[in-house]
Coordinates of C-alpha atoms and ligand atoms in Angstrom, one line a residue:
M1 CA 121.8 67.4 57.6
K2 CA 123.0 64.7 60.0
I3 CA 121.4 65.5 63.3
V4 CA 122.0 63.8 66.6
H5 CA 119.8 64.4 69.7
A6 CA 120.7 63.3 73.2
A7 CA 118.0 63.3 76.0
G8 CA 116.7 61.5 79.0
E9 CA 113.2 60.9 77.6
L10 CA 111.5 60.2 74.3
F11 CA 107.8 59.5 73.7
P12 CA 106.5 56.8 73.3
Y13 CA 109.3 54.9 74.9
I14 CA 109.9 56.7 78.2
K15 CA 108.1 59.8 79.5
T16 CA 107.8 61.6 82.8
G17 CA 106.8 64.9 81.3
G18 CA 106.8 67.2 78.3
L19 CA 110.5 66.6 77.5
A20 CA 109.5 63.2 76.1
D21 CA 106.8 64.7 73.9
V22 CA 109.0 67.5 72.6
V23 CA 112.0 65.3 71.8
G24 CA 109.7 62.8 70.1
A25 CA 108.0 65.4 68.0
T26 CA 111.1 67.4 67.0
T27 CA 113.1 64.4 66.0
R28 CA 110.2 62.8 64.0
T29 CA 109.4 66.0 62.2
L30 CA 113.1 66.7 61.3
A31 CA 113.3 63.1 60.0
E32 CA 110.2 63.8 57.9
Y33 CA 111.9 66.8 56.4
G34 CA 114.5 64.5 55.1
H35 CA 117.3 65.0 57.6
E36 CA 119.2 61.9 58.9
V37 CA 118.3 61.9 62.6
A38 CA 119.6 59.8 65.5
V39 CA 118.4 60.0 69.1
F40 CA 120.5 58.8 72.0
L41 CA 118.6 57.7 75.1
P42 CA 119.6 55.7 78.2
G43 CA 118.6 52.1 77.8
Y44 CA 116.0 52.0 80.6
R45 CA 114.4 48.7 81.4
S46 CA 111.0 49.9 80.3
I47 CA 112.3 50.7 76.8
L48 CA 114.2 47.4 76.5
D49 CA 110.9 45.7 77.3
H50 CA 109.0 47.7 74.7
P51 CA 107.6 45.4 71.9
D52 CA 109.5 47.5 69.2
M53 CA 112.8 46.4 70.7
V54 CA 112.6 42.9 69.2
N55 CA 114.0 44.5 66.1
A56 CA 116.8 46.3 67.9
K57 CA 120.4 45.4 66.9
R58 CA 123.6 45.6 68.8
L59 CA 125.6 48.5 67.4
C60 CA 128.7 48.3 69.5
S61 CA 130.2 47.6 72.9
F62 CA 132.3 50.3 74.4
G63 CA 134.3 51.4 77.5
V64 CA 134.6 54.9 78.8
D65 CA 136.8 56.4 81.5
M66 CA 135.0 57.3 84.6
G67 CA 137.7 58.7 86.9
S68 CA 140.3 56.0 87.2
D69 CA 137.8 53.2 86.2
I70 CA 136.8 52.1 82.8
Q71 CA 133.1 51.3 82.6
K72 CA 131.7 49.2 79.9
G73 CA 128.4 49.3 78.1
E74 CA 126.7 48.5 74.9
V75 CA 124.5 50.4 72.4
L76 CA 121.4 48.9 70.9
S77 CA 120.0 50.5 67.8
L78 CA 116.6 50.5 66.2
N79 CA 115.4 52.2 63.1
I80 CA 112.1 53.7 64.3
R81 CA 111.0 55.1 61.0
K82 CA 112.5 56.5 57.8
N83 CA 115.5 58.6 58.6
L84 CA 115.1 58.2 62.4
T85 CA 117.3 55.9 64.5
L86 CA 117.2 55.3 68.2
H87 CA 120.4 54.5 70.0
L88 CA 120.0 53.0 73.5
V89 CA 123.0 53.4 75.8
C90 CA 122.8 50.2 78.0
R91 CA 124.4 49.3 81.2
D92 CA 122.1 47.4 83.6
E93 CA 123.8 48.7 86.7
Y94 CA 122.6 52.2 85.8
F95 CA 119.5 51.8 83.8
D96 CA 117.8 48.6 84.7
R97 CA 115.5 50.3 87.2
S98 CA 111.8 51.0 87.6
Y99 CA 112.1 54.8 87.3
P100 CA 114.3 57.0 85.1
Y101 CA 115.5 59.4 87.8
G102 CA 114.4 58.1 91.2
R103 CA 111.5 57.0 93.3
P104 CA 108.7 59.5 94.0
D105 CA 110.3 60.9 97.2
R106 CA 114.0 60.6 96.4
D107 CA 116.3 60.8 93.4
Y108 CA 118.7 57.9 92.9
D109 CA 122.0 58.5 94.7
D110 CA 124.1 57.7 91.7
N111 CA 122.4 60.0 89.2
A112 CA 125.6 61.9 88.6
E113 CA 127.4 58.6 87.6
R114 CA 124.5 57.5 85.5
F115 CA 124.2 60.6 83.4
I116 CA 127.9 61.3 83.2
F117 CA 128.2 57.8 81.9
F118 CA 125.4 58.4 79.4
S119 CA 126.9 61.6 78.1
K120 CA 130.4 60.0 77.7
A121 CA 128.8 57.0 75.9
V122 CA 127.1 59.4 73.4
V123 CA 130.5 61.0 72.5
E124 CA 132.3 57.6 72.4
V125 CA 129.7 56.2 70.0
L126 CA 130.0 59.2 67.8
I127 CA 133.8 58.7 67.7
R128 CA 133.5 54.9 67.1
T129 CA 130.9 55.1 64.3
S130 CA 132.6 58.2 62.7
L131 CA 129.1 59.5 62.2
K132 CA 130.3 63.1 62.1
P133 CA 126.9 64.7 62.7
D134 CA 126.5 68.3 61.6
I135 CA 124.5 69.1 64.7
V136 CA 124.5 67.5 68.2
H137 CA 121.4 68.8 70.0
C138 CA 121.3 68.0 73.8
H139 CA 118.4 68.5 76.2
D140 CA 118.4 69.4 79.9
W141 CA 120.9 68.4 82.6
Q142 CA 120.9 64.7 81.7
A143 CA 122.7 65.4 78.4
A144 CA 124.3 68.8 79.3
L145 CA 127.8 67.5 79.5
V146 CA 127.9 66.3 75.9
P147 CA 128.8 69.7 74.3
I148 CA 131.9 70.1 76.4
L149 CA 132.9 66.4 76.2
V150 CA 132.7 66.7 72.4
R151 CA 135.1 69.7 72.3
I152 CA 137.5 68.3 74.8
E153 CA 137.7 64.9 73.0
E154 CA 138.2 66.7 69.7
R155 CA 141.1 68.6 71.2
R156 CA 142.6 65.4 72.6
R157 CA 142.3 63.6 69.3
A158 CA 143.0 66.6 67.1
S159 CA 140.1 65.5 64.8
A160 CA 136.5 66.7 64.5
I161 CA 133.6 64.7 66.1
A162 CA 130.7 67.0 65.3
G163 CA 129.9 70.3 63.6
K164 CA 127.9 72.4 66.0
T165 CA 126.3 71.7 69.4
V166 CA 122.9 73.0 70.5
F167 CA 121.6 72.9 74.1
T168 CA 117.9 73.3 75.0
I169 CA 116.8 74.3 78.5
H170 CA 113.4 72.7 79.1
N171 CA 113.4 73.4 82.8
L172 CA 115.9 75.5 84.7
A173 CA 114.6 74.1 88.0
F174 CA 116.4 70.8 87.3
Q175 CA 120.2 71.4 87.1
G176 CA 121.9 68.2 88.0
I177 CA 123.7 69.6 91.0
F178 CA 126.0 67.1 92.7
P179 CA 128.8 67.0 95.2
R180 CA 132.1 68.4 94.0
K181 CA 133.8 65.0 94.1
V182 CA 131.8 63.7 91.1
F183 CA 133.8 66.1 88.9
G184 CA 136.5 63.4 88.9
L185 CA 134.2 61.1 87.0
T186 CA 134.1 63.5 84.1
N187 CA 137.8 63.3 83.4
L188 CA 137.6 66.9 82.3
P189 CA 140.6 69.2 82.8
D190 CA 140.7 70.6 86.4
E191 CA 140.4 74.2 85.2
L192 CA 136.8 73.4 84.3
L193 CA 136.0 73.0 88.0
S194 CA 135.8 76.7 88.4
M195 CA 133.4 79.6 88.2
D196 CA 133.8 79.7 84.5
G197 CA 133.1 76.0 84.3
L198 CA 131.0 73.5 86.0
E199 CA 131.5 74.7 89.6
F200 CA 128.4 76.1 91.3
Y201 CA 128.6 77.3 94.9
G202 CA 131.2 74.6 95.7
Q203 CA 129.3 71.8 93.9
V204 CA 129.2 70.5 90.3
N205 CA 126.3 71.8 88.1
L206 CA 125.9 69.8 84.9
L207 CA 123.3 72.1 83.4
K208 CA 125.8 74.9 83.6
G209 CA 128.1 73.0 81.3
G210 CA 125.3 72.9 78.6
I211 CA 124.6 76.6 79.1
L212 CA 128.3 77.7 78.8
F213 CA 129.8 75.3 76.3
S214 CA 127.1 74.7 73.6
D215 CA 127.5 76.6 70.4
S216 CA 123.8 77.6 70.5
L217 CA 121.5 77.8 73.5
T218 CA 117.7 77.6 73.3
T219 CA 114.7 77.5 75.5
V220 CA 111.1 76.6 74.9
S221 CA 109.1 79.9 75.0
P222 CA 109.8 83.6 74.5
T223 CA 108.4 84.6 77.9
Y224 CA 110.5 82.0 79.7
A225 CA 113.6 83.1 77.8
R226 CA 113.1 86.6 79.3
E227 CA 112.1 85.3 82.7
I228 CA 115.1 83.2 83.3
L229 CA 117.4 86.2 83.0
T230 CA 115.8 87.5 86.2
P231 CA 116.6 86.5 89.8
E232 CA 112.9 85.6 90.4
F233 CA 112.9 82.8 87.7
G234 CA 116.6 82.3 87.2
C235 CA 116.9 79.5 89.8
G236 CA 120.3 80.9 90.7
M237 CA 121.5 80.7 87.1
D238 CA 120.4 84.2 85.9
G239 CA 124.0 85.4 86.3
V240 CA 125.4 82.5 84.2
L241 CA 122.6 83.0 81.6
A242 CA 123.4 86.7 81.4
L243 CA 126.8 85.7 79.9
R244 CA 124.9 84.1 77.0
S245 CA 121.8 86.2 76.8
E246 CA 122.8 87.4 73.3
D247 CA 122.8 83.8 72.1
L248 CA 119.7 82.6 73.9
V249 CA 117.0 81.7 71.3
S250 CA 113.4 80.8 72.1
I251 CA 111.6 78.3 70.1
L252 CA 108.1 77.7 71.2
N253 CA 107.0 74.0 71.6
G254 CA 104.1 72.8 69.5
I255 CA 101.7 69.8 69.5
D256 CA 102.4 66.5 67.9
Y257 CA 99.1 66.1 65.9
E258 CA 99.9 62.5 65.3
V259 CA 99.5 61.9 69.0
W260 CA 97.2 64.7 70.2
N261 CA 94.3 65.1 67.7
P262 CA 90.7 64.7 68.7
E263 CA 89.8 63.7 65.1
T264 CA 92.0 60.6 65.2
D265 CA 92.8 59.9 68.9
P266 CA 92.6 56.1 69.4
Y267 CA 92.2 56.6 73.2
L268 CA 88.8 58.3 72.9
P269 CA 85.5 56.5 73.0
A270 CA 84.4 58.9 70.2
T271 CA 86.4 61.3 68.0
Y272 CA 85.3 64.8 67.1
S273 CA 86.3 67.9 65.3
V274 CA 85.5 71.6 65.4
S275 CA 82.6 71.2 62.9
N276 CA 81.1 68.3 64.9
L277 CA 81.4 68.3 68.6
K278 CA 79.1 65.4 69.4
G279 CA 82.0 63.1 70.2
K280 CA 83.2 65.6 72.8
N281 CA 80.0 65.1 74.8
A282 CA 80.5 61.4 74.5
C283 CA 84.0 61.8 75.9
R284 CA 82.6 63.9 78.8
R285 CA 80.1 61.3 79.7
A286 CA 82.7 58.5 79.5
L287 CA 85.1 60.5 81.7
L288 CA 82.4 61.2 84.3
L289 CA 81.5 57.5 84.3
K290 CA 85.1 56.4 84.6
C291 CA 85.4 58.7 87.7
G292 CA 82.2 57.2 89.3
M293 CA 80.3 60.4 88.7
D294 CA 76.8 60.9 87.3
E295 CA 77.2 60.9 83.5
G296 CA 74.2 63.2 83.2
Y297 CA 75.8 66.0 85.3
T298 CA 75.2 69.3 83.6
G299 CA 77.7 71.7 85.3
P300 CA 81.3 72.4 84.2
V301 CA 83.9 69.7 84.5
F302 CA 87.5 70.8 85.2
G303 CA 90.5 68.6 84.6
I304 CA 94.2 68.6 85.6
I305 CA 97.0 66.2 84.5
S306 CA 100.3 67.1 86.0
R307 CA 103.4 66.2 87.9
F308 CA 102.3 67.2 91.3
T309 CA 105.2 69.5 92.4
Q310 CA 105.6 73.0 93.6
Q311 CA 106.2 74.2 90.0
K312 CA 102.7 73.2 88.9
G313 CA 100.9 75.4 91.5
I314 CA 99.2 72.3 93.0
D315 CA 99.3 74.0 96.5
I316 CA 97.0 76.8 95.3
L317 CA 94.6 74.2 93.9
L318 CA 94.6 72.0 97.0
E319 CA 93.9 75.0 99.2
T320 CA 90.8 76.0 97.2
K321 CA 87.9 75.9 99.7
D322 CA 84.3 75.0 98.8
F323 CA 84.5 75.7 95.1
F324 CA 84.4 72.0 94.2
S325 CA 82.0 70.8 96.9
G326 CA 78.3 70.7 96.1
D327 CA 76.9 70.9 92.6
R328 CA 78.7 73.9 91.1
A329 CA 81.6 72.1 89.4
R330 CA 83.4 68.8 89.1
L331 CA 87.2 68.3 89.2
I332 CA 89.2 65.3 88.0
L333 CA 92.9 65.1 89.0
L334 CA 95.5 62.9 87.5
G335 CA 99.0 63.4 88.9
N336 CA 102.2 61.8 90.0
G337 CA 104.1 63.2 92.8
S338 CA 105.6 63.0 96.3
T339 CA 103.9 61.1 99.1
E340 CA 102.9 64.4 100.7
Y341 CA 101.2 65.6 97.5
R342 CA 99.4 62.3 97.2
R343 CA 98.2 62.5 100.8
R344 CA 96.9 66.0 100.3
S345 CA 95.2 65.1 97.0
V346 CA 93.4 62.2 98.7
E347 CA 92.3 64.6 101.6
F348 CA 91.2 67.2 99.1
A349 CA 89.0 64.7 97.3
K350 CA 87.6 63.5 100.6
A351 CA 86.7 67.0 101.7
N352 CA 85.2 68.1 98.4
D353 CA 82.5 65.8 96.9
G354 CA 82.9 67.2 93.4
V355 CA 86.6 66.0 93.2
V356 CA 87.9 62.7 92.0
Y357 CA 91.6 62.0 92.4
L358 CA 92.8 59.4 89.9
G359 CA 96.5 59.5 90.7
P360 CA 99.2 58.7 91.6
R361 CA 100.0 57.1 88.3
H362 CA 101.2 57.9 84.8
D363 CA 98.4 57.0 82.5
E364 CA 98.6 58.0 78.9
A365 CA 95.1 56.7 78.0
V366 CA 93.3 58.5 80.9
S367 CA 95.2 61.7 80.2
H368 CA 93.7 61.8 76.6
L369 CA 90.2 61.2 78.0
I370 CA 90.6 64.0 80.5
E371 CA 91.8 66.4 77.8
A372 CA 88.8 65.5 75.7
G373 CA 86.1 65.0 78.3
S374 CA 86.7 68.1 80.5
D375 CA 85.2 71.5 79.8
F376 CA 88.1 73.4 81.4
F377 CA 91.7 72.5 82.1
L378 CA 93.7 73.9 85.1
M379 CA 97.4 75.0 85.0
P380 CA 98.0 77.3 87.9
S381 CA 101.8 76.9 87.6
V382 CA 104.2 79.0 89.6
F383 CA 106.5 79.0 86.6
E384 CA 106.2 77.1 83.3
P385 CA 108.9 77.0 80.7
C386 CA 106.4 76.2 78.0
G387 CA 103.7 73.7 79.1
L388 CA 102.0 71.4 76.6
N389 CA 98.6 70.6 78.2
Q390 CA 97.3 74.1 77.6
M391 CA 97.9 73.6 73.9
Y392 CA 96.5 70.1 73.9
S393 CA 93.4 71.5 75.7
Q394 CA 92.8 74.2 73.1
R395 CA 93.1 71.6 70.3
Y396 CA 90.5 69.4 72.2
G397 CA 88.1 72.3 72.8
T398 CA 88.8 72.3 76.5
I399 CA 89.3 75.8 77.7
P400 CA 92.6 76.3 79.7
L401 CA 92.8 78.4 82.9
V402 CA 96.5 79.3 83.2
S403 CA 98.7 81.5 85.3
R404 CA 100.4 84.2 83.3
V405 CA 103.9 82.8 83.2
G406 CA 106.3 81.4 80.7
G407 CA 104.8 79.5 77.7
L408 CA 101.3 79.7 79.3
A409 CA 101.4 83.4 78.7
D410 CA 102.5 82.9 75.1
T411 CA 100.0 80.4 74.0
V412 CA 96.7 81.3 75.8
V413 CA 94.8 84.5 74.9
D414 CA 92.6 85.8 77.8
I415 CA 89.0 86.2 76.8
G416 CA 88.5 89.1 79.2
E417 CA 91.3 91.1 77.7
F418 CA 90.6 90.1 74.1
P419 CA 86.9 89.1 73.8
D420 CA 87.1 88.4 70.1
E421 CA 90.3 86.4 70.1
G422 CA 90.4 84.9 73.5
T423 CA 90.9 81.1 73.9
G424 CA 91.3 80.8 77.6
I425 CA 91.5 82.5 81.0
Q426 CA 94.7 83.9 82.5
F427 CA 95.4 84.9 86.1
P428 CA 98.5 86.0 88.0
P429 CA 100.5 83.1 89.5
S430 CA 100.6 82.2 93.2
D431 CA 97.6 84.3 94.1
P432 CA 94.7 82.2 95.6
E433 CA 92.2 85.0 95.2
A434 CA 93.0 85.5 91.5
F435 CA 92.8 81.7 91.0
R436 CA 89.4 81.6 92.6
K437 CA 88.2 84.5 90.4
A438 CA 89.4 82.6 87.4
L439 CA 87.4 79.6 88.4
E440 CA 84.3 81.8 88.8
R441 CA 84.9 83.3 85.4
A442 CA 85.0 79.8 83.9
V443 CA 81.6 79.0 85.5
T444 CA 80.1 82.2 84.1
L445 CA 81.5 81.4 80.7
F446 CA 80.1 77.9 80.9
E447 CA 76.6 79.3 81.6
D448 CA 76.8 81.5 78.5
K449 CA 76.5 78.7 75.9
K450 CA 76.9 80.9 72.9
K451 CA 80.0 82.6 74.1
M452 CA 81.5 79.3 75.3
A453 CA 80.9 77.8 71.8
G454 CA 82.8 80.7 70.3
V455 CA 85.8 80.3 72.6
I456 CA 85.8 76.5 71.9
E457 CA 85.8 77.1 68.2
R458 CA 88.6 79.7 68.3
A459 CA 90.7 77.4 70.6
M460 CA 90.3 74.4 68.3
K461 CA 91.2 76.3 65.2
K462 CA 94.5 77.6 66.6
D463 CA 97.6 76.2 64.9
F464 CA 100.1 74.7 67.3
S465 CA 101.6 72.4 64.8
W466 CA 105.1 71.1 65.4
K467 CA 106.1 72.2 61.9
T468 CA 106.6 75.8 63.1
A469 CA 109.0 74.7 65.8
A470 CA 110.8 72.1 63.7
R471 CA 111.4 74.7 60.9
A472 CA 112.8 77.1 63.5
Y473 CA 115.2 74.4 64.7
E474 CA 116.2 73.7 61.1
K475 CA 116.8 77.4 60.5
L476 CA 118.9 77.7 63.6
Y477 CA 121.0 74.7 62.7
T478 CA 121.6 76.1 59.2
E479 CA 122.5 79.5 60.6
I480 CA 125.1 78.2 63.0
L481 CA 126.7 75.7 60.7
Ligands
ADP501 P1 106.2 69.1 82.4 O1 107.1 68.6 81.4 O2 106.7 70.2 83.2 O3 105.7 68.0 83.3 P2 104.4 69.8 80.2 O4 103.0 70.5 80.2 O5 105.4 70.2 79.3 O6 104.9 69.8 81.7 O7 104.1 68.2 79.8 C1 103.5 67.3 80.6 C2 103.2 66.1 79.8 O8 103.2 65.0 80.7 C3 101.9 66.2 79.1 O9 102.0 65.4 77.9 C4 101.0 65.5 80.1 O10 99.8 65.1 79.5 C5 101.8 64.4 80.7 N1 101.5 64.0 82.0 C6 101.8 64.6 83.2 N2 101.4 63.8 84.2 C7 100.8 62.7 83.7 C8 100.2 61.6 84.2 N3 100.0 61.4 85.6 N4 99.7 60.6 83.4 C9 99.8 60.8 82.0 N5 100.4 61.9 81.5 C10 100.9 62.8 82.3
GLC502 C1 109.7 71.0 80.9 C2 108.8 72.1 81.4 C3 107.6 72.3 80.5 C4 107.9 72.1 79.0 C5 108.6 70.8 78.8 C6 108.9 70.6 77.3 O1 109.4 69.8 81.6 O2 108.5 72.0 82.7 O3 107.0 73.6 80.7 O4 106.7 72.2 78.3 O5 109.8 70.8 79.5 O6 109.7 71.6 76.8

C-alpha cells in the first residue's frame, strides 16, 4: 500500500511527547512490512538543523490559498530508510521557531494559521506529485483538517487525491480551538462552519474536523476509547464522538524496541536483560550519582519523566507530604512544564531531601537513565489516552505505579489483584490517599526481594512490541479500502 502520515511530531526529529514516538514507530514498522510510507511534518528549525538533513532534497515549491492571500512554501524530502520518506513543509515565518507549539506558558498566537497552512500544504503536495496514496493517516489537531481538505479538493477538481483517510486521536484535551474568524483561512465552504462541521460553541475546532470527516477514526487504547464517550473524559466532545462511536477503533500503542530496549540501549552505562540484571544495578548507581545522591543508597528509587501538566497528576505528587523526606525513598523528577509547575517542583525538592528535580528540560539521554536506574516509575495521571512510560518501565524492569485510567489500566496488571500475573501497582486517579497507599505498597514490595524479583521478571517478559499495533493499522487500512 501507499501510505501517507501527517503529524506535528516524529521521533527522532522533533518530540514533545508520545505522539512523536508513536508516529516514528508506526511509520517505520509499516515501511519494514514493505509498504511505501511517507510522513509529512512541519519543517521546524530543529529538524532543518538535524545532521540527516544534509541529504534532503527540494521536492517542490507551492502556494496555497489562505483566505484571500496566497502563501508560499517549499517541501524538502529525505529518504530516511527503505520505503520511508520524510516530507518537510517549510515556511520560515511559521516554523523557524524554538518550540513547535509555543513557549512554556503560552501557545503561539498564530497556531491556527501555522497548522491550517501545514494541512493545506500536505494536500497540495499530494495533488502536485500525483502520489495517489491508498491511505492518508492524520494525527491529532495539527493535521485534523487534512481529511476534509482532501475531499473538498477532490470535489473541486473532480478527480481523486487519495483512497481512504484515517484520523487518530492521541489526546482529546488538545483540540485546536481558535476564534471563529480563522475559518476564513481554510477556504472551506461556509456550510462547514456549523454544528455539523467545524463550529464549536461559536469557535472553530480543528480536531472536530478530523473526528467527523475521516473515513476511519481511531484512538490509542481500549479504555480511553470507552472513556471519551463519557462527559467526564470527553473534553466537551463526547456528543460529537457519539456520532461516530460505531466507527471508533482502538489500537493500543506499543514500544519501539529499536529505541527502548535495555539490552541494546546506547544511553545506558551498562545494558542488561531479564536473565542478567547486573547492568540495572549499575544504571541505578549511575543515576543516583548523576543526581548528586549517595550511590550506595539501599532504599527504593522512584522516577518520573513527564510533561508537567494537570493531565499527568503532578499536583497529587507535589502535594505528597513527608514520604520522600528522610531515608525511606528517593525520587527523581524530569519534566517540562509551566513556570508555575517548575516553581512548585523546585519547592518540593527543597522541602523533601529525598527528591531531586532535574527539569525543566527535554533530555532523551537522562530519560533512558531514569527508566533503567529507578526501581519504580510514577504515573499518577488524571487521564491518559495510552501512556508510553509505563510500558518502557516494564521493559526496563522498573515497576510502574499508575492511576487506573486509559491505557494505563490496559497495560499494567495490579499485583494486589493478580498476585501471579501482576506487573505493577494501580490506584484510583486524583485520590491523594490512594496515591500514598500505592507508594507504601511499593516500599513493602521492595523490601520483599523475592516477590520484587518475580514482578520484575514478569514485567520485563511482557510483549509490548510495535508489531501488534502496526499489524492492526495494516488490517484496518485493508478493511476500509
Ligand atoms: P504524553 O505524550 O502525554 O506526554 P506519553 O507517555 O505517551 O505521554 O509519552 C511521553 C514521551 O515523552 C515518553 O517517551 C517520555 O519519555 C517523553 N518525555 C516526557 N518528558 C520528557 C522530558 N522532560 N525529557 C525527555 N523525555 C520526555
Ligand atoms: C498523547 C497522550 C499519551 C499517548 C500519546 C501517544 O500525547 O497523552 O497518553 O501515549 O499521545 O499516543
